[in-house]
C-alpha atoms as one frame of an Amber mdcrd trajectory, in Angstrom:
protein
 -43.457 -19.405 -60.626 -44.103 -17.198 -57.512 -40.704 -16.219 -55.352 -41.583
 -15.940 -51.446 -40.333 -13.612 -49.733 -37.700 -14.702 -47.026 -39.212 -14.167
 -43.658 -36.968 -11.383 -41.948 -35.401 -12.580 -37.812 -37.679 -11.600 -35.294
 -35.961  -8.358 -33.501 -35.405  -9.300 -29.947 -37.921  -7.843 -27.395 -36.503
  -4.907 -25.513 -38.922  -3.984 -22.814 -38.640  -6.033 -19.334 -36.731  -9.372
 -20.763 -33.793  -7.028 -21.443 -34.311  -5.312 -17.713 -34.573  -8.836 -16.478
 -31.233  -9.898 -18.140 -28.692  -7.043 -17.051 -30.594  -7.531 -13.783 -29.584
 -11.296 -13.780 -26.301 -10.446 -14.737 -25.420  -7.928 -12.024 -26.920 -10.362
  -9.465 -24.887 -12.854 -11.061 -21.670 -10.464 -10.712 -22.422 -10.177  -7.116
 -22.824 -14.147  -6.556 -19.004 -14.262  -8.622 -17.569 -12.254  -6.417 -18.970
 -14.081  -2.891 -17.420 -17.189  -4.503 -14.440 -15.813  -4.723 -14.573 -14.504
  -1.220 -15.528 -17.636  -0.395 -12.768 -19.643  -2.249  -9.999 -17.833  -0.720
 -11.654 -18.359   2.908 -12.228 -21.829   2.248  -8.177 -22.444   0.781  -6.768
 -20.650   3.708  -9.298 -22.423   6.246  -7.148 -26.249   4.219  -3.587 -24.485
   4.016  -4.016 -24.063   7.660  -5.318 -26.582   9.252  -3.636 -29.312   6.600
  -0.480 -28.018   8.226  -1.029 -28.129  11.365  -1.624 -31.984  10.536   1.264
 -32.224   8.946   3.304 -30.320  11.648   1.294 -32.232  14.638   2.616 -35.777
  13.360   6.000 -36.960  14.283   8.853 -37.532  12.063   9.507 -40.204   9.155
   7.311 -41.447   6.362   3.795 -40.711   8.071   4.623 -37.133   8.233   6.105
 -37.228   4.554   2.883 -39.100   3.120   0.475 -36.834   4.872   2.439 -34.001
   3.849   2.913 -34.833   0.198  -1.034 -36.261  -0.195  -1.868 -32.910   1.246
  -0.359 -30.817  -0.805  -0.954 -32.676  -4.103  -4.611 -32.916  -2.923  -4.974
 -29.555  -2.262  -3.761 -28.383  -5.234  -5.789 -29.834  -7.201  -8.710 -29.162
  -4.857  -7.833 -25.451  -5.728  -7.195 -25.710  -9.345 -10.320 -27.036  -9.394
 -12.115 -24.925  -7.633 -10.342 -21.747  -9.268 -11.772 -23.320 -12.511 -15.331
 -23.888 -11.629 -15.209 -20.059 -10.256 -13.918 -18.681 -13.159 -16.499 -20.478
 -15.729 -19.567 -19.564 -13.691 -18.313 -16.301 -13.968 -18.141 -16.321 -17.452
 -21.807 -18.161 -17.458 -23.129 -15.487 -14.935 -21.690 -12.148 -16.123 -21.716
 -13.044 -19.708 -18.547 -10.938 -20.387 -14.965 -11.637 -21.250 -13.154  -9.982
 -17.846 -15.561 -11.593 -15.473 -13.185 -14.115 -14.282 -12.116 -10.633 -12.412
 -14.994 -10.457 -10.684 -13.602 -13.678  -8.727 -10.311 -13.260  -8.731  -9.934
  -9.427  -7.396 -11.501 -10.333  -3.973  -9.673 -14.070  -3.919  -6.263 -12.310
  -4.007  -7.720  -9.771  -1.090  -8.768 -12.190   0.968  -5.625 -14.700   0.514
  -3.255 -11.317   1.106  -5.201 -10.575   3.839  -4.496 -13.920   5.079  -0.933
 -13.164   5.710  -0.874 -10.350   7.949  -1.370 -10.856  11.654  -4.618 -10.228
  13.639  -4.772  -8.400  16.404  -5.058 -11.948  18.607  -2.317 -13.009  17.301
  -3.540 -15.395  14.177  -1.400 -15.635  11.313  -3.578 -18.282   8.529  -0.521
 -18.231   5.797   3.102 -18.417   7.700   6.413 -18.436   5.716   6.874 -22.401
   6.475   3.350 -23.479   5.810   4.989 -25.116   2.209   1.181 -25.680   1.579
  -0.293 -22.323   1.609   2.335 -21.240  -0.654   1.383 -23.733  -2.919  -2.040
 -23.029  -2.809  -1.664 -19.413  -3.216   0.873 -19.735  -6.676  -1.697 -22.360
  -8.182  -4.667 -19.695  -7.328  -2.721 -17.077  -8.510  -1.781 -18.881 -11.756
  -4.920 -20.674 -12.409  -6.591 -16.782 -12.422  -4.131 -15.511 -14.631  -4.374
 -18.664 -17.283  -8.379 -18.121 -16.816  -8.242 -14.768 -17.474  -5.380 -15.102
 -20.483  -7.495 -17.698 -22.254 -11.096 -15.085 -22.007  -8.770 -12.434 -23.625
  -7.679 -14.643 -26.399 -10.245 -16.595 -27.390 -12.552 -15.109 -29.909 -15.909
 -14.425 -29.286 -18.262 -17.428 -30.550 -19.776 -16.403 -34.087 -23.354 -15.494
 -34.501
C-alpha cells in the first residue's frame, strides 16, 4: 500500500498580480470617495429642490401629501443610497474602515451645504424639515455601516 503525498496550496504569485491588486484597490478608494462626494451633492441637490415644492404649493392636503411622500421617499432614497456606497466600498477597498472612505467627504460636503455662499445660496435652511431628515438618516446609516464592519468578524479562510 503506497501513501501519496498530499499536494501542498499553490503560494500565491507575488510579482505584478499583487501590484495590479493594491493598484485596483487605491483606484477603487478614489472611486469611494467621488461617490460619496457625489451622494451628498446629489441629497442636497433633492432636500432642496423637494422643498421648494413643498413650500411653492398652497395650503391643505396637497401640500401635506407632497410633503410627507417627499420626505418618506427621500429617505429611503438616501438610506439606500448610503447603503449601496458603503458596500462598494467594502467590495472596492477590501478593508474593514472603508465605508470611511465615503462617509468622510459625504459629511463635508452636506456641512458644507449649510453655510452661505457668497451669492447668497443657502442648500440646507433650518425649516427645510427634509434636509434635516436626510442629513440624520445619512449620518446614521454611516455610523450603523461602519458599526456593523467593526463587529463583524472577518470571513474564515
Amino acid at each position: 500500500m503506497s501513501v501519496a503525498p498530499e499536494q501542498q496550496p499553490a503560494a500565491p504569485p507575488e510579482g505584478p498580480s499583487r501590484a495590479l491588486d493594491v493598484a485596483l484597490r487605491i483606484a477603487g478608494g478614489v472611486v469611494v470617495v467621488w461617490a460619496g462626494v457625489l451622494a451628498a451633492v446629489l441629497e442636497l441637490i433633492f432636500a432642496t429642490g423637494s422643498w421648494e415644492l413643498v413650500k411653492g404649493r398652497p395650503d391643505g392636503l396637497s401640500k401635506t401629501v407632497v410633503g410627507i411622500s417627499a420626505t418618506v421617499g427621500g429617505i429611503a432614497g438616501v438610506v439606500a443610497l448610503t447603503v449601496l456606497v458603503g458596500w462598494f466600498a467594502h467590495a472596492a477597498v477590501g478593508t474593514r474602515w472603508a465605508a470611511a472612505l465615503a462617509a468622510l467627504p459625504w459629511f463635508l460636503v452636506i456641512v458644507a451645504g449649510g453655510f452661505r455662499t457668497t451669492e447668497g445660496d443657502l442648500a440646507l435652511t433650518g425649516d427645510n424639515v427634509l434636509g434635516l431628515g436626510l442629513v440624520v438618516a445619512g449620518a446614521v446609516t454611516f455610523a450603523v455601516l461602519g458599526f456593523r464592519q467593526l463587529v463583524v468578524p472577518p470571513p474564515g479562510p
